[in-house]
Coordinates of C-alpha atoms in Angstrom, one line a residue:
Chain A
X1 CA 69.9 56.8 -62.0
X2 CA 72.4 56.5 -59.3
X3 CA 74.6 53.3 -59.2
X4 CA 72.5 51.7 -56.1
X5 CA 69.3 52.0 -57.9
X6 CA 70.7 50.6 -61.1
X7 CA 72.0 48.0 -59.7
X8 CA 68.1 47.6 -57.7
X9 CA 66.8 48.0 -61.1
X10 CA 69.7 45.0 -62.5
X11 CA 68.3 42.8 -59.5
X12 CA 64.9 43.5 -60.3
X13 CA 65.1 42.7 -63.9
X14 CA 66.7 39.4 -63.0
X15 CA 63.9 39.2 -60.6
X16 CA 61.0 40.1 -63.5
X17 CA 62.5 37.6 -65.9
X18 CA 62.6 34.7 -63.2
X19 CA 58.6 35.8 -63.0
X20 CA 58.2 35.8 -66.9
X21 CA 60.2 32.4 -66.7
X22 CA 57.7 31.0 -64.0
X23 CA 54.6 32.5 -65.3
X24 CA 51.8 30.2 -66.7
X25 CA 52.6 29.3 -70.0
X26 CA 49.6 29.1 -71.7
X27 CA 45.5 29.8 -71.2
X28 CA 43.5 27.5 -70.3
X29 CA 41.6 27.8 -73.4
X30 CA 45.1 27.7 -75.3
X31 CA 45.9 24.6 -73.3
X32 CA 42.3 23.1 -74.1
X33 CA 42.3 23.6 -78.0
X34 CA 44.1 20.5 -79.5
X35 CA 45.9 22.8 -82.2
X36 CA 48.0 24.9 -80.0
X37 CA 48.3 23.4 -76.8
X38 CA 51.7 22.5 -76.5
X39 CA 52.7 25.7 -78.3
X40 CA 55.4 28.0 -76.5
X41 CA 54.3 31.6 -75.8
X42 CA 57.3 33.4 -77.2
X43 CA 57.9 37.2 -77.2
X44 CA 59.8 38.3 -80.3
X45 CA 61.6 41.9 -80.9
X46 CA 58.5 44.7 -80.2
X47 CA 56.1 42.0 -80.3
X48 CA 54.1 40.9 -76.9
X49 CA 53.8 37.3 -75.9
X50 CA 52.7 35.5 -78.9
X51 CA 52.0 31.5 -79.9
X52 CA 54.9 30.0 -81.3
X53 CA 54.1 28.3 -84.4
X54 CA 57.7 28.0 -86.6
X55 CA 60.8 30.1 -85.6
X56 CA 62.7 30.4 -88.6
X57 CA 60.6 31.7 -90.8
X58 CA 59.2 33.2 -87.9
X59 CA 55.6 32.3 -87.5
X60 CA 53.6 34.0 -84.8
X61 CA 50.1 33.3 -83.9
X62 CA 48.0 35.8 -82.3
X63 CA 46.5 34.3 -78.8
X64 CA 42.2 34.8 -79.2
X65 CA 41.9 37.4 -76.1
X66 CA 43.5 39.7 -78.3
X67 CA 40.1 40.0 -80.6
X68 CA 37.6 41.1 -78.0
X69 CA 38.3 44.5 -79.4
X70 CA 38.2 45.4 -83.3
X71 CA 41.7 47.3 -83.5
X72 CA 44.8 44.2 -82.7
X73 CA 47.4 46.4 -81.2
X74 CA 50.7 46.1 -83.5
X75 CA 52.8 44.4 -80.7
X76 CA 50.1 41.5 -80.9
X77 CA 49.3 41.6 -84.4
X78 CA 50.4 38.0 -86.0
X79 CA 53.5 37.0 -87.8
X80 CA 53.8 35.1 -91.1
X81 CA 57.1 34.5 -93.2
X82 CA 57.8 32.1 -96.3
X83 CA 61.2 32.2 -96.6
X84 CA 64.7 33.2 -95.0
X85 CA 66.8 35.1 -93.9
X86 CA 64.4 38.0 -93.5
X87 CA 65.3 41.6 -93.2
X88 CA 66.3 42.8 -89.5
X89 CA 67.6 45.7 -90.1
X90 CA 66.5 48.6 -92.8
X91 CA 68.1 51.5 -93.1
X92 CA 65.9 54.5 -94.3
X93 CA 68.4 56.8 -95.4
X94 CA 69.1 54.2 -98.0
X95 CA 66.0 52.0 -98.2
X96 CA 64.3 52.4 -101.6
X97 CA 61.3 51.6 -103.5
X98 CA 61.6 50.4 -107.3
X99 CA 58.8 50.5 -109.5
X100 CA 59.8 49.7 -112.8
X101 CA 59.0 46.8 -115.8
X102 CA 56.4 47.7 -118.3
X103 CA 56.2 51.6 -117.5
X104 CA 56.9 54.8 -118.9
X105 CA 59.1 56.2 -116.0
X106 CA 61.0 53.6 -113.6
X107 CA 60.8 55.0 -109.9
X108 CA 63.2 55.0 -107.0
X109 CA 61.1 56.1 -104.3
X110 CA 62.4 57.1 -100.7
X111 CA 60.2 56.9 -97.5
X112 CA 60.1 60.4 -97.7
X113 CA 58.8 60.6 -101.3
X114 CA 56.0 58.2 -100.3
X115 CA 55.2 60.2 -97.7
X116 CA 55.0 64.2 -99.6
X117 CA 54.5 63.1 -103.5
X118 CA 51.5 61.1 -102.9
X119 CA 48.3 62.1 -100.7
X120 CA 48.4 59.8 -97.2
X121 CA 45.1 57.5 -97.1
X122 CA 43.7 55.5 -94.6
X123 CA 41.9 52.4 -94.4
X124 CA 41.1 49.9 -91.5
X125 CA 41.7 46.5 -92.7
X126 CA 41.7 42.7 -92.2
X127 CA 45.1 40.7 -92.4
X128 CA 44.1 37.2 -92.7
X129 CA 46.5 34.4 -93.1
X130 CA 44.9 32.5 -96.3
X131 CA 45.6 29.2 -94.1
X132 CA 44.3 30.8 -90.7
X133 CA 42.4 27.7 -88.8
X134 CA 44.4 25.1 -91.0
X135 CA 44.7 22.9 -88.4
X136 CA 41.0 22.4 -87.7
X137 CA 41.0 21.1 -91.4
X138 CA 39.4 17.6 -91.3
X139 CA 40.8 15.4 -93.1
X140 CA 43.8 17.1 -91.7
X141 CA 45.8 18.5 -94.6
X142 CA 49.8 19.7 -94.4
X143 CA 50.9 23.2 -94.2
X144 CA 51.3 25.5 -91.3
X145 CA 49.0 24.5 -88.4
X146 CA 47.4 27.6 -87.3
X147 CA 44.8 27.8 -85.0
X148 CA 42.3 30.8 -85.3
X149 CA 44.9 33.5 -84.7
X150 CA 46.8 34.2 -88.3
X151 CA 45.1 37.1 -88.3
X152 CA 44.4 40.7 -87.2
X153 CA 42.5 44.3 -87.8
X154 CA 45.0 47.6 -88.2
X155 CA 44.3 51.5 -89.4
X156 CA 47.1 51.4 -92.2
X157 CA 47.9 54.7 -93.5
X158 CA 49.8 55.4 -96.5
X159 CA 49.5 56.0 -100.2
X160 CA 47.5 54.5 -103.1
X161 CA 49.4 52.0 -105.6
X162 CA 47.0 53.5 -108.4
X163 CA 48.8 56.8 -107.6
X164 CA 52.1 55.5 -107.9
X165 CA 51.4 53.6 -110.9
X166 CA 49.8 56.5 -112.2
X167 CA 53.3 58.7 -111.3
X168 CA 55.4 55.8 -113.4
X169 CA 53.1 55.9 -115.7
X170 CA 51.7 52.0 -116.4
X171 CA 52.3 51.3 -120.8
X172 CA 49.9 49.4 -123.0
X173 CA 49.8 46.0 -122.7
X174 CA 50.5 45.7 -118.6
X175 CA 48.3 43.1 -117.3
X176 CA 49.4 42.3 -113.9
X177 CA 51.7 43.7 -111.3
X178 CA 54.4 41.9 -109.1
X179 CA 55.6 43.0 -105.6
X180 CA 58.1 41.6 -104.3
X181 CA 60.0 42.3 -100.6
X182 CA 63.2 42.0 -98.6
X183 CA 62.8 38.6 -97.2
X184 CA 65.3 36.6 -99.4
X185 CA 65.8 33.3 -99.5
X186 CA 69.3 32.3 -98.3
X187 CA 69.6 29.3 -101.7
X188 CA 69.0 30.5 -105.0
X189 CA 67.2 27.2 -105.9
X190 CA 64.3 28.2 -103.2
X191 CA 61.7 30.5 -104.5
X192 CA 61.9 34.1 -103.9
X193 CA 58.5 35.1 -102.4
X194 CA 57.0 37.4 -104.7
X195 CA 53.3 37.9 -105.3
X196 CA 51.0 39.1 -108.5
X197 CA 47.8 41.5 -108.8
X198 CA 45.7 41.8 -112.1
X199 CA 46.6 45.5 -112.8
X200 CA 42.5 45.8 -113.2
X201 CA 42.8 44.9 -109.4
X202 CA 44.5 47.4 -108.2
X203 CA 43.8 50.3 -110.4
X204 CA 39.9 49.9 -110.5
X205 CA 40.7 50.3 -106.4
X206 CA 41.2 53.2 -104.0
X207 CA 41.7 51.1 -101.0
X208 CA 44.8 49.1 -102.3
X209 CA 47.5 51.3 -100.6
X210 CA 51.4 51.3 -99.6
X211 CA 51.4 51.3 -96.0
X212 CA 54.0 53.0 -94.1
X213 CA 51.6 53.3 -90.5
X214 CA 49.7 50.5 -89.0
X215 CA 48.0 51.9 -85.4
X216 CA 49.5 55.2 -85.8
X217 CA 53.0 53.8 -85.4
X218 CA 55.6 52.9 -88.0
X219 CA 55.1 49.1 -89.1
X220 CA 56.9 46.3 -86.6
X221 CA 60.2 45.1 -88.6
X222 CA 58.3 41.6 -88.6
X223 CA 55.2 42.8 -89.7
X224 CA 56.5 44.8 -93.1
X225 CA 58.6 47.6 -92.0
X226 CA 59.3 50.3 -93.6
X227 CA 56.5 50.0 -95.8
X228 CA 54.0 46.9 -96.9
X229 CA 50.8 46.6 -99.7
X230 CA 47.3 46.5 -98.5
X231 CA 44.7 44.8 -100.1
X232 CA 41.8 45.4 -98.4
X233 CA 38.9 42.3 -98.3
X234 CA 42.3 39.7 -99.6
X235 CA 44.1 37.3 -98.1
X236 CA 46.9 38.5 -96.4
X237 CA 49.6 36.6 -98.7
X238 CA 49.0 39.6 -101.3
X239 CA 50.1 41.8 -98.4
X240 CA 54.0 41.5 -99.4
X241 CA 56.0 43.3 -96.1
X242 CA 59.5 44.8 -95.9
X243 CA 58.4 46.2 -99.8
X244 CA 61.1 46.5 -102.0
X245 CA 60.0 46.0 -105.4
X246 CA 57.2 46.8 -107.8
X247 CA 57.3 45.2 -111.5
X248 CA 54.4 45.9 -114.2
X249 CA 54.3 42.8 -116.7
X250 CA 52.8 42.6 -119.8
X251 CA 51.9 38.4 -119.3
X252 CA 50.4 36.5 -116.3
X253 CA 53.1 36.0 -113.4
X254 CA 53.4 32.4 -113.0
X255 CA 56.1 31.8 -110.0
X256 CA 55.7 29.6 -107.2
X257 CA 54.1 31.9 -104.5
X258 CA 51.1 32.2 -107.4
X259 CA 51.0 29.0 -109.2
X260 CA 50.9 26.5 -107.7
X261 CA 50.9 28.0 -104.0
X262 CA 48.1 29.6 -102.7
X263 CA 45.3 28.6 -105.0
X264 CA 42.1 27.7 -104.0
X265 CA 39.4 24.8 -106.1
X266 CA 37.4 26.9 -109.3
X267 CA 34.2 26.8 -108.4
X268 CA 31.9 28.8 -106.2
X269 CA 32.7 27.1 -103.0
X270 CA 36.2 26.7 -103.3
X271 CA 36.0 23.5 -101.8
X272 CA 36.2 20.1 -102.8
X273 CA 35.0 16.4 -101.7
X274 CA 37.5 16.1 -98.7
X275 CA 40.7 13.9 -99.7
X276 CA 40.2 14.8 -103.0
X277 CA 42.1 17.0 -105.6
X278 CA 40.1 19.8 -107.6
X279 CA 40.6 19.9 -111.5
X280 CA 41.2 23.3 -112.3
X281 CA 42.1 26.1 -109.4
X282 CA 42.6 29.6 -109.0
X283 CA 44.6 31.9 -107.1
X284 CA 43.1 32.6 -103.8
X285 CA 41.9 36.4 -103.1
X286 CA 38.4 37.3 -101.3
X287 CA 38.5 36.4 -97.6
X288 CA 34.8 34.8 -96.5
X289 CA 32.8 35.5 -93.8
X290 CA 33.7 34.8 -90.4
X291 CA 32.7 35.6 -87.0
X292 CA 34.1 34.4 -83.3
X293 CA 33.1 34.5 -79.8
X294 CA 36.1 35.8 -77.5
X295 CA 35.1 36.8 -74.0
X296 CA 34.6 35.0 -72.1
X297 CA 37.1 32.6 -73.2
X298 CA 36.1 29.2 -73.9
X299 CA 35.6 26.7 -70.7
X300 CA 34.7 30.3 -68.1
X301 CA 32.4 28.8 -65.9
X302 CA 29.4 31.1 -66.1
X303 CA 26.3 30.2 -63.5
X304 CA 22.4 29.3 -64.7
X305 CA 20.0 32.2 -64.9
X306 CA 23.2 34.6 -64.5
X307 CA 22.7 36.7 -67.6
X308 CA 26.7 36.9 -69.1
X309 CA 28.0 39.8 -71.9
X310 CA 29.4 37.9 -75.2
X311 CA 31.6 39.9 -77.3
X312 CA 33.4 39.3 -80.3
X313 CA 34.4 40.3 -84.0
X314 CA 33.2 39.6 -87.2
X315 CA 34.5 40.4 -90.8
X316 CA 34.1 39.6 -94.3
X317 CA 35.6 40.1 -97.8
X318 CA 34.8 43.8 -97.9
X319 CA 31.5 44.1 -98.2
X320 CA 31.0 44.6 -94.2
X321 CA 29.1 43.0 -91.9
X322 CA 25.4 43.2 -91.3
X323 CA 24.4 41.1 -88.7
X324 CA 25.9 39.0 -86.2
X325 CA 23.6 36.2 -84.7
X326 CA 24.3 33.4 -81.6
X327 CA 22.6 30.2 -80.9
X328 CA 22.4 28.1 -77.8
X329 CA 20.7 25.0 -79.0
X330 CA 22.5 24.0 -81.7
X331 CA 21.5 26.2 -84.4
X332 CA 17.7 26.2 -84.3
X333 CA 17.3 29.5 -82.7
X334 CA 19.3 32.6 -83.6
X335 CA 19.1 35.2 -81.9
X336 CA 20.9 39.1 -83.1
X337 CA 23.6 40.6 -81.2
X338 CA 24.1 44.0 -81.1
X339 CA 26.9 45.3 -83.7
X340 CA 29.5 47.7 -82.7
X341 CA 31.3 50.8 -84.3
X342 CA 31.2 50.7 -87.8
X343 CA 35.5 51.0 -88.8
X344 CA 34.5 50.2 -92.9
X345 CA 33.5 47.4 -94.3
X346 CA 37.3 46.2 -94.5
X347 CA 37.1 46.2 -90.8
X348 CA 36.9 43.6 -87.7
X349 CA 33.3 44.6 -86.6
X350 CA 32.6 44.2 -82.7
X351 CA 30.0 42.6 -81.0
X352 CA 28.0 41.9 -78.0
X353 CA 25.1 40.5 -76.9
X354 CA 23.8 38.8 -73.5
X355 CA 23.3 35.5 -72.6
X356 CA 21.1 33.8 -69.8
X357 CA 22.8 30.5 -69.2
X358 CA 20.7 27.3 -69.1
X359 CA 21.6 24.1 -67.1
X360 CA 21.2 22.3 -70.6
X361 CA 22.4 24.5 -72.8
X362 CA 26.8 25.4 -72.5
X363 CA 27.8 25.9 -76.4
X364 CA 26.7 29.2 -77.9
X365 CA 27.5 29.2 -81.8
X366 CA 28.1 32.7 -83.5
X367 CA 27.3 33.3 -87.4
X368 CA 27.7 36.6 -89.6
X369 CA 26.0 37.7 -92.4
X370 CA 27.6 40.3 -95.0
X371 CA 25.8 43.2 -97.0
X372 CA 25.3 40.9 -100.0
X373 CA 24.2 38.2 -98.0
X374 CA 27.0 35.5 -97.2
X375 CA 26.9 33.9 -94.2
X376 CA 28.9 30.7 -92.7
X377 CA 27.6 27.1 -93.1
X378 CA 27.2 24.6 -90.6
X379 CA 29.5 22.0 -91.8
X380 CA 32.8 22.9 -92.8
X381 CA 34.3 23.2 -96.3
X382 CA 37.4 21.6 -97.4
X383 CA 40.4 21.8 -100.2
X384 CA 43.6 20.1 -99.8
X385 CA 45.7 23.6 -99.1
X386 CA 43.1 24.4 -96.1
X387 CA 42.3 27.6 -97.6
X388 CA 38.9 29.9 -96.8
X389 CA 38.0 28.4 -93.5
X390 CA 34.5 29.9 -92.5
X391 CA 32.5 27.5 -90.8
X392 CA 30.2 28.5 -88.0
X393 CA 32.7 28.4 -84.6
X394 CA 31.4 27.3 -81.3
X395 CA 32.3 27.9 -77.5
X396 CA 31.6 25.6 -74.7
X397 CA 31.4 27.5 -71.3
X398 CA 31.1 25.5 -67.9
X399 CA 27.8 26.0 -67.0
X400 CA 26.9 25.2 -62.9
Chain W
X1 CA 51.5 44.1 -57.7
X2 CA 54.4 45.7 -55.5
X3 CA 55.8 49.0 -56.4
X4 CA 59.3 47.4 -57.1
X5 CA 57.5 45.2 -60.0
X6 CA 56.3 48.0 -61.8
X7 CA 58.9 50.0 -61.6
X8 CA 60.4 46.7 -64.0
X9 CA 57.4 46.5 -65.8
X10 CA 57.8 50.0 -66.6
X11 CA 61.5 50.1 -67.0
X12 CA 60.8 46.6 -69.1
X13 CA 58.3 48.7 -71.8
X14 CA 61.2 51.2 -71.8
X15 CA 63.8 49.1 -73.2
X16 CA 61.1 47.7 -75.5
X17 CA 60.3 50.9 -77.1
X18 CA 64.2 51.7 -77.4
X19 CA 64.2 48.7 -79.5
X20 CA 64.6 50.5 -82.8
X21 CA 61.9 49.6 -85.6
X22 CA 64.9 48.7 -88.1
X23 CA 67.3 46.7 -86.2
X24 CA 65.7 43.3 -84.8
X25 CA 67.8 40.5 -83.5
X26 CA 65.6 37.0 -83.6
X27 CA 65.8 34.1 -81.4
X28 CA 67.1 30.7 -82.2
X29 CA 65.2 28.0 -83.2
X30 CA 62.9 27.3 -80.2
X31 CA 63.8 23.6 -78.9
X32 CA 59.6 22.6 -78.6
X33 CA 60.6 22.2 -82.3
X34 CA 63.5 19.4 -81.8
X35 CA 63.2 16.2 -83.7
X36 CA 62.4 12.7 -82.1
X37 CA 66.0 10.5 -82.2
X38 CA 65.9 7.7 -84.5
X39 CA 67.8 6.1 -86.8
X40 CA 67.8 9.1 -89.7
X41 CA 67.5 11.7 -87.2
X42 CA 70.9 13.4 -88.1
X43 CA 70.5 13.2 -91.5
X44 CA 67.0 14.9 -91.7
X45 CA 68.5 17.5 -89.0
X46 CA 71.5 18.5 -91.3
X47 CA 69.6 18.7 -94.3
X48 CA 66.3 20.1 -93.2
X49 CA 67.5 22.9 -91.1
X50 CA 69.8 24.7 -94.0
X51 CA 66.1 26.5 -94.4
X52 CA 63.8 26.4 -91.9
X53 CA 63.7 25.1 -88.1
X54 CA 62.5 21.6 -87.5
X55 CA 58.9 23.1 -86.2
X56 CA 57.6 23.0 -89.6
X57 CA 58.1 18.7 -89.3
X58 CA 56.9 17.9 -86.0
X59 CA 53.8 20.0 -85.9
X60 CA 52.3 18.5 -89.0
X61 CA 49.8 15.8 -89.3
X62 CA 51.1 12.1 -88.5
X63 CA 51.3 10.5 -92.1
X64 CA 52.3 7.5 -94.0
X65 CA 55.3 6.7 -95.7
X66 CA 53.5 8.0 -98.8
X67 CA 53.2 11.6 -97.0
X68 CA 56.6 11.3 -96.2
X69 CA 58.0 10.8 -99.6
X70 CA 55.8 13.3 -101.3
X71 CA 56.8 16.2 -98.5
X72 CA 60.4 15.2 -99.0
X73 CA 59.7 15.3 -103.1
X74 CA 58.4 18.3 -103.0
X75 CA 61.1 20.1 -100.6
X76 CA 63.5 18.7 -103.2
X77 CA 61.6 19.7 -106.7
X78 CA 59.8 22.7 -105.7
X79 CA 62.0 24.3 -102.8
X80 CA 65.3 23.1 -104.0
X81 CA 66.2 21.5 -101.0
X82 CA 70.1 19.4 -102.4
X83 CA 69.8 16.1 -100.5
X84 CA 71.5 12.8 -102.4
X85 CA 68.6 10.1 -103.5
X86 CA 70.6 8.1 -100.4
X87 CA 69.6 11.1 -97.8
X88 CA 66.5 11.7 -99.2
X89 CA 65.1 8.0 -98.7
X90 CA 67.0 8.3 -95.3
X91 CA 64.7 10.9 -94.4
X92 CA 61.6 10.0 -95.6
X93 CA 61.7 6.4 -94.0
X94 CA 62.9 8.2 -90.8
X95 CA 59.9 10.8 -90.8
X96 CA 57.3 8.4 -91.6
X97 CA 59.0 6.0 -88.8
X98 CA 58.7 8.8 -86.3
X99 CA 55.8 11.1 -87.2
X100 CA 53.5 8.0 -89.0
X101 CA 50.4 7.4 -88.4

């Protein structure tokens, strides 16, 4: 590039980022929902414009157009931190995985020994923030106030923890394993994030992996690089990124992030009386069913009589989706919309359907069922972390 | 669009994907975050900010003094937050002043 054009290209850029500058902030459905209106659009390093929820930890929400297609792209794929300073920088040459505590063998394994020791898997998979749609909680409850987006779909490719386990060889008496990343608290008094799997968990599963790929690419930084777990059908706080650290223990973990952070009422529901505190809890784990409309976006003005395409996603706790249903009128009629490609039952699953406006008739509900039968209720459930949101989720559209 | 923008746009997804996977530089706290001004204001700024930007106060759910002083409790007994019992009544009465119900 010669010196003219470069210095074109200089003017331009300042030119571009006067545009990004000037640009419309937010949707008008962003600017409509009560949760994250008011929310900057931020673009962080090799992420796209995303909803600013906390900077530091980061805390990136995923705008809604973003699901009208079952794979998020990784540049739009959410972002979720517990503590700080977290990792910018990782060096491969010197980056290392530790597997060690109750096994036969400790390991030290480099990228490269993840990626020619073990056989590469793949598995298309839900990331769910276990607090996604917190702030639709009501009573409200405190916490992270996420609208709908703390979450996204993603081919992960990598290799099995049984494997690696299996290669370290786990000793009698293991009962659970710890993971543990580079995100480190900058006090010692703050807890380190570190999470806990029953080792029955993850051994009885071929789906739990190490993932070193997400969408073909190497993970973002801010989404795990170089490597992060995959649990498949779970809430994404088992997910630990930036991975540095795998510990077999012979008792139950106990540490902050597991008890008592992320735990959900014990009982079937997971939900209690709103305002009030359950006995007895458990660790969160199985995401529930849940299904949205995306296109058109919420408020398009669509015309009586004119027949519109719906499309959204729909996922579950592994078991896959069966059958995606909307409603017009309240929930008296349901009518089935037609499912898209089948990615695995880990998997957003697409759909679509068409709609025929009515002059009376402007908020279309959407409801999943799984393959064993769990569906989304009409009123939604509450517990005071704002955990397992799943209720049935409407959209108004203009009609004229 | 005009040619000149996309040549930006396309010299803009350039320098993005030069952006190496393992060396990220993050912004500063975004100011949508800033706490109201108040009597307490400083205090709760100093102490609060030693771990995490002031977005995680001002988007929560207006509370009562009794939210107040459980969220500061809790900051102090569970995420070792070191504030004096002085700062930490400072703060709560200046949190439930601002962000009460």
């Amino acid at each position: 590039m010669g010196d003219v054009s470069r210095r074109q290209a200089l003017r331009a850029l300042g030119g571009a980022a006067a545009l990004v500058g000037a640009r419309t902030p937010v949707t008008w459905a962003q600017a409509r929902d009560p949760i994250v209106a008011g929310r900057p659009l931020v673009r962080y390093p090799q992420k796209t414009d995303l909803i600013l929820l906390t900077s530091r930890p980061p805390q990136l929400e995923t705008p809604m157009k973003w699901f009208d297609r079952a794979i998020t792209p990784n540049e739009a794929f959410f972002v979720r931190y517990h503590v700080f300073p977290i990792p910018n920088a990782v060096d491969l040459a010197t980056w290392r995985l530790r597997v060690g505590g109750h096994v036969d063998r400790a390991l030290e394994l480099s990228m490269d020994d993840l990626k020619t020791k073990f056989p590469a898997v793949s598995v298309t998979a839900v990331n769910q923030c276990s607090g996604n749609s917190r702030g639709r909680f009501a009573p409200r409850v405190l916490g992270g106030q996420w609208g709908d987006g703390a979450m996204g779909n993603a081919e992960w490719v990598g290799c099995r923890l049984k494997d690696v386990l299996a290669a370290a060889g786990v000793r009698q008496g293991a009962v659970e394993v710890t993971f543990d990343g580079l995100d480190k608290p900058a006090f010692p008094s703050v807890p380190d994030f570190v999470k806990s799997l029953a080792l029955a968990r993850v051994l009885d599963d071929p789906n739990v992996i190490i993932a070193y790929q997400m969408n073909g690419a190497p993970l973002p930084m801010l989404n795990g690089f170089p490597a992060r777990l995959v649990v498949p059908g779970w809430y994404a706080t088992y997910w630990v990124k930036n991975l540095s650290e795998i510990t077999v223990v012979d008792k139950p973990f106990e540490q902050f992030w597991m008890k008592p952070a992320y735990r959900i009422p014990d009982n079937a529901c997971g939900c209690v009386e709103p305002g009030t505190t359950p006995k007895t809890t458990v660790p969160i784990h199985r995401m529930t069913v849940r299904s949205f409309l995306v296109t058109p976006e919420p408020g398009t003005r669509v015309a009586v009589g004119a027949p519109v395409t719906l499309k959204g996603i729909a996922f579950d706790g592994g078991y896959g989706i069966r059958e995606v249903e909307i409603s017009d009128d309240g929930g008296q009629m349901w009518r089935r919309a037609t499912l898209g490609r089948d990615l695995g039952p880990y998997s957003f699953r697409e759909w679509s359907t068409t709609w025929t406006p009515r002059a009376d008739r402007s908020r279309v509900m959407v409801r999943a069922f799984n393959r064993i039968g769990e569906s989304q209720g009409t009123e939604p459930l509450w517990n005071p972390a704002g955990y397992l949101r799943n209720v049935i989720e409407s959209v108004e559209y203009q009609v004229s | 669009m005009g040619r000149a923008l996309v040549s930006v746009l396309v010299l803009m997804a350039a320098t993005v994907t030069a952006v190496r996977a393992d060396d990220i530089t993050l912004p500063p706290d975004h100011p949508y975050g800033m706490l109201k001004p108040g009597t307490g204001s400083e205090v709760a700024q100093r102490s609060c900010v030693l771990c995490h930007s002031t977005d995680y106060i001002v988007t929560q759910p207006p509370g009562d003094q009794k939210q107040w002083d459980g969220v500061v409790t809790k900051m102090i007994k569970v995420y070792g937050a070191q504030l004096s019992e002085a700062d930490a009544k400072t703060v709560a009465e200046y949190l439930a002043r601002q962000y009460g119900k």
